Coordinates of C-alpha atoms and ligand atoms in Angstrom, one line a residue:
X1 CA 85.3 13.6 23.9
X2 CA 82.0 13.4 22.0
X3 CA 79.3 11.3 24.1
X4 CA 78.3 7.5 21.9
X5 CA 74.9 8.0 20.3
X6 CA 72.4 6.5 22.3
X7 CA 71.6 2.7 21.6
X8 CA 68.2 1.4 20.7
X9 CA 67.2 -0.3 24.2
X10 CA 65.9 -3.8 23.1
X11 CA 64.4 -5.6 26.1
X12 CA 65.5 -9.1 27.0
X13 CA 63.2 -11.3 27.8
X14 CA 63.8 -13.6 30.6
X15 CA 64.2 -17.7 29.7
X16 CA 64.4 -20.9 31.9
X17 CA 65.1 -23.5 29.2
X18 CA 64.2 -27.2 30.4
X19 CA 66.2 -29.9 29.0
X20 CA 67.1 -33.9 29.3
X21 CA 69.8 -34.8 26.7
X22 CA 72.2 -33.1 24.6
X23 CA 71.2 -29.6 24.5
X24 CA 71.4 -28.9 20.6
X25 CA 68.3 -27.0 20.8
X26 CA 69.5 -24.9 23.8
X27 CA 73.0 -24.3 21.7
X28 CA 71.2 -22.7 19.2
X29 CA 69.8 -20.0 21.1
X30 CA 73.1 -19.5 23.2
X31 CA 74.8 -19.0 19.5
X32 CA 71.9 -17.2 18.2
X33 CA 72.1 -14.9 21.9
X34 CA 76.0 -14.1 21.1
X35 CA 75.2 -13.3 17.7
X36 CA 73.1 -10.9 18.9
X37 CA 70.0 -12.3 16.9
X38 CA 67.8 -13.7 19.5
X39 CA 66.8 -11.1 22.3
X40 CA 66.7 -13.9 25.5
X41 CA 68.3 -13.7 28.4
X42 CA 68.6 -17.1 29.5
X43 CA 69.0 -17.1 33.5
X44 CA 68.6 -20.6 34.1
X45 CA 69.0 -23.7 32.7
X46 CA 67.4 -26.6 34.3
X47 CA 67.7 -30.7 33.7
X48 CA 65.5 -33.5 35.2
X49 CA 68.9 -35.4 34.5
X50 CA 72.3 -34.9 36.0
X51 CA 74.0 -36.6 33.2
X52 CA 72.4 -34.6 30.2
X53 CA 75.3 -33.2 28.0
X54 CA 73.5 -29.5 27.6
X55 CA 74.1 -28.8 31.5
X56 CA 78.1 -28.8 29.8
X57 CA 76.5 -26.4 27.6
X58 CA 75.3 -24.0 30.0
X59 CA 78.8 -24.2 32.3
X60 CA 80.1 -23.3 29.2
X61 CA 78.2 -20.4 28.3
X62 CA 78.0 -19.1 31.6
X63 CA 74.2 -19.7 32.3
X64 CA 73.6 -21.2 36.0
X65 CA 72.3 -24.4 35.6
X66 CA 70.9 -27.0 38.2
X67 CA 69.7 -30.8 38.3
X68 CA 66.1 -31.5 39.5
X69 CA 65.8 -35.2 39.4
X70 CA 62.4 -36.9 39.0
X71 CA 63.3 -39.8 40.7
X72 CA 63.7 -38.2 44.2
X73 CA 59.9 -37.6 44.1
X74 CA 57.4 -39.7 44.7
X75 CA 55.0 -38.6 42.3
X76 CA 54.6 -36.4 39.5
X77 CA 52.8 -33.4 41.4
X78 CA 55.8 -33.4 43.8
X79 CA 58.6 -33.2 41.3
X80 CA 56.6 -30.5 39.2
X81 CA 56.2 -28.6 42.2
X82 CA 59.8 -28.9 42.7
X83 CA 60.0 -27.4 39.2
X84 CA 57.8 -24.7 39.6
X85 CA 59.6 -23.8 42.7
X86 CA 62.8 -23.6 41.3
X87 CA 61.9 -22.0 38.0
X88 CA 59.7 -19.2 39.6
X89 CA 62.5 -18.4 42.0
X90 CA 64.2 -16.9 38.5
X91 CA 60.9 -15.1 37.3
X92 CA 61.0 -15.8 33.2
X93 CA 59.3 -14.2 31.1
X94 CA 59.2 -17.8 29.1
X95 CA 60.0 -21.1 29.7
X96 CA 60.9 -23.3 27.1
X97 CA 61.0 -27.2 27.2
X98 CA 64.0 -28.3 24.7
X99 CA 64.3 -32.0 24.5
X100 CA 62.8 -32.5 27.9
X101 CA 62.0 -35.9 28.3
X102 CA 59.0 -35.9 31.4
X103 CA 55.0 -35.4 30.6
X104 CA 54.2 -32.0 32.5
X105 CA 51.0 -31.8 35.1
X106 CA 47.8 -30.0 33.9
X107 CA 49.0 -27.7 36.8
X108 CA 52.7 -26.9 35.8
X109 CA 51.1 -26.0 32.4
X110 CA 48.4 -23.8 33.2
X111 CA 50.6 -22.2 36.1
X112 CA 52.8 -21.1 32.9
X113 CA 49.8 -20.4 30.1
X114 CA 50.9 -18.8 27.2
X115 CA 54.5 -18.6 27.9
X116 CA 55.7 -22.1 28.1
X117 CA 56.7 -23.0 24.7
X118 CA 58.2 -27.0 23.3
X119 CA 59.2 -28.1 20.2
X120 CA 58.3 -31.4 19.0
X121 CA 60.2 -33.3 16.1
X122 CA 56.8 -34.2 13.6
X123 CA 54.6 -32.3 11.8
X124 CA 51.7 -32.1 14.6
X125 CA 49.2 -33.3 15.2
X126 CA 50.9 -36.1 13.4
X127 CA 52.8 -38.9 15.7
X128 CA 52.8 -37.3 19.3
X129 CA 54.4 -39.4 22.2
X130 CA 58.0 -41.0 21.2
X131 CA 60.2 -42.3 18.0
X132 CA 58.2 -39.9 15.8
X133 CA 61.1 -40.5 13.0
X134 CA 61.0 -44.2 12.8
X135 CA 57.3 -44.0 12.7
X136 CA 57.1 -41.6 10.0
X137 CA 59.5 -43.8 7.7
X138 CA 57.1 -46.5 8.4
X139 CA 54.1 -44.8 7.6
X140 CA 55.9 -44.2 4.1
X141 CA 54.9 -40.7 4.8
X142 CA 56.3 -38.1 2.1
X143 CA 57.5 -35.7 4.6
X144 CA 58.5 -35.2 8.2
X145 CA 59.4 -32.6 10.5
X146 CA 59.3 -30.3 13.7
X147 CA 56.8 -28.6 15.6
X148 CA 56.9 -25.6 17.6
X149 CA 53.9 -25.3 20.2
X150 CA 52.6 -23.1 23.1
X151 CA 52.2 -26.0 25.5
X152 CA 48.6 -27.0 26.5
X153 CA 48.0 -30.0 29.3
X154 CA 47.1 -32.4 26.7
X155 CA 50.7 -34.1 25.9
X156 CA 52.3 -32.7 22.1
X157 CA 49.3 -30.3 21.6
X158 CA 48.5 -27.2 21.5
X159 CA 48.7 -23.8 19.1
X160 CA 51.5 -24.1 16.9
X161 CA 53.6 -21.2 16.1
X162 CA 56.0 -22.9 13.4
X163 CA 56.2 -26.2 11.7
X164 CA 59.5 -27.0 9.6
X165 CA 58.9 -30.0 7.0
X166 CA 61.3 -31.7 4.5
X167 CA 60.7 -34.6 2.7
X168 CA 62.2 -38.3 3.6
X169 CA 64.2 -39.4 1.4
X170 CA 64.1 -43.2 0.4
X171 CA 67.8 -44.3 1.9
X172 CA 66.3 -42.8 4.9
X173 CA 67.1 -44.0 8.9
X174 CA 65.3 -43.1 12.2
X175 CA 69.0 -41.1 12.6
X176 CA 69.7 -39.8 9.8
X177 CA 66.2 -38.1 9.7
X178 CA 66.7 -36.8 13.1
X179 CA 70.1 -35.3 12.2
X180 CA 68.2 -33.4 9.3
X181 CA 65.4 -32.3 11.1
X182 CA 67.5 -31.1 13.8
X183 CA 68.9 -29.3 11.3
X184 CA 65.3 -27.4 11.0
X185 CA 65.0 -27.3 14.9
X186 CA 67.8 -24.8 14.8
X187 CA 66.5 -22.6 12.6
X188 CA 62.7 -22.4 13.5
X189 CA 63.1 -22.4 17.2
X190 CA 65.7 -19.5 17.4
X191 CA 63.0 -17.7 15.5
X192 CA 59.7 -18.4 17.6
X193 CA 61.9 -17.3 19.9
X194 CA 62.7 -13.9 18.9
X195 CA 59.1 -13.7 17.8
X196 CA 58.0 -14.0 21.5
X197 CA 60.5 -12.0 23.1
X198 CA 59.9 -9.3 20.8
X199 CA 56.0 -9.9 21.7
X200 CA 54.7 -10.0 18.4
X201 CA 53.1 -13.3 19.4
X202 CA 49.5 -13.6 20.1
X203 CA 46.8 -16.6 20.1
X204 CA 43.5 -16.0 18.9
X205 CA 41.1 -19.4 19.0
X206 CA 43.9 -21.7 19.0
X207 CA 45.8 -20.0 16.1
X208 CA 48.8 -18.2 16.9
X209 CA 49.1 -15.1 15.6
X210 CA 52.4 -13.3 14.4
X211 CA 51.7 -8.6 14.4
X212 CA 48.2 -9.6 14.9
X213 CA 48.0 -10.9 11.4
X214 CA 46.3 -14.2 10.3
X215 CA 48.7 -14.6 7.1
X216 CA 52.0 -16.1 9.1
X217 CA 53.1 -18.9 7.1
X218 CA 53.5 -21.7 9.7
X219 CA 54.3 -24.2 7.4
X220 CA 58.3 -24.1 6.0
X221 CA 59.5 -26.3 3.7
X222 CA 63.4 -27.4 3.8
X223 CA 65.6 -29.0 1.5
X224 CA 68.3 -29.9 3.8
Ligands
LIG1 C1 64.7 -32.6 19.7 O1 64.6 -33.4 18.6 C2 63.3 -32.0 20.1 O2 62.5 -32.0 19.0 C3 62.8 -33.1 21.0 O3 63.9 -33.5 21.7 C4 65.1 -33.3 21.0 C5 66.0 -32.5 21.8 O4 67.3 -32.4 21.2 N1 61.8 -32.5 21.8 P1 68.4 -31.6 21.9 O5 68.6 -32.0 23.3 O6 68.1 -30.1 21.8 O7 69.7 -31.9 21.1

């Protein structure tokens, strides 16, 4: 029986993904995983929130998963020690916040530098902090959209690796704008993704840079 010529070896990298809520974000890279597009191995999933509809997600896919609530520590330090604890204990390559909800200590950030990664739904630096679409419509703003960011201590900052725009429309709601710009949060994440776990990510004075090259085109425009 002839041997089966040799497969290209690609290497997985290692996520914890972080979340609070529903887990769109963290369904994108299980679909984009099975697809075989996205080169993660995702070995843990963790949520500040026992009731947060992406831990179903992770059952479903077959990713461990566990709860650590913030309320059973008395302060912040404490539950992000907790984090770091439990998130360490899996050794990731990356860890990547998707939808969660909880500011991170200057310590939890820089015990992760360069390879803690969020995404935040506005065009950064634009509208950091909360109900970025509502505040966008009433800005009359032209355009909104997501953020993806190597995380620094300050909250919502940091060197951005892709932005995803499109532009608001004028029948427009806080929801509907959140469905479409989840829409781009699907897309672009996945992709950063891929682009770190195939390390062709780098950061040079802020700027992130994709092969070494200054030209990536951070900005994407949808119409969705
Ligand atoms: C996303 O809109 C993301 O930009 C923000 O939180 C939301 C998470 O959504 N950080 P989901 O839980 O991935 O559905």
């Amino acid at each position: 029986m002839p041997k089966p010529a040799p497969q290209p070896t690609t290497k997985l990298a290692r996520a914890v993904v972080l979340i609070s809520g529903g887990g769109s974000n963290l369904q994108a890279f299980i679909d984009q995983i099975d697809a075989g597009e996205l080169p993660l191995d995702i070995s843990l999933v963790v949520s500040n929130n026992g009731d947060a509809f992406g831990l179903d997600r992770a059952k479903q896919a077959g990713i461990e998963s566990c709860v650590v609530d913030h309320r059973n520590y008395s302060s912040r330090s404490d539950f992000d020690a907790a984090l770091i604890e439990r998130i360490d204990a899996s050794q990731p390559d990356i860890v990547i916040l998707a939808g969660f909800m909880r500011i991170l200590t200057a310590d939890f950030v820089n015990h992760y530098e360069n390879r803690l990664v969020n995404i935040h739904p506005s065009l950064l630096p634009k509208y950091p902090g909360t109900n970025t679409h509502q505040r966008a419509i009433d800005a009359k703003d032209q355009w909104h959209g997501a953020s993806i960011h190597f995380v620094v201590p300050e909250v919502d900052a940091g060197p951005i690796i892709l932005q995803g725009r499109l532009p608001i429309n004028s029948g427009d709601t806080s929801e509907s704008l959140q469905q479409r710009i989840h829409k781009i949060e699907h897309k672009l994440y996945p992709l950063a993704l891929k682009w770190f776990a195939q390390g062709r990510l780098s950061i040079n004075l802020d700027k992130v840079l994709l092969d070494n090259e200054t030209s990536l085109e951070q900005l994407q425009t949808f119409d969705l």
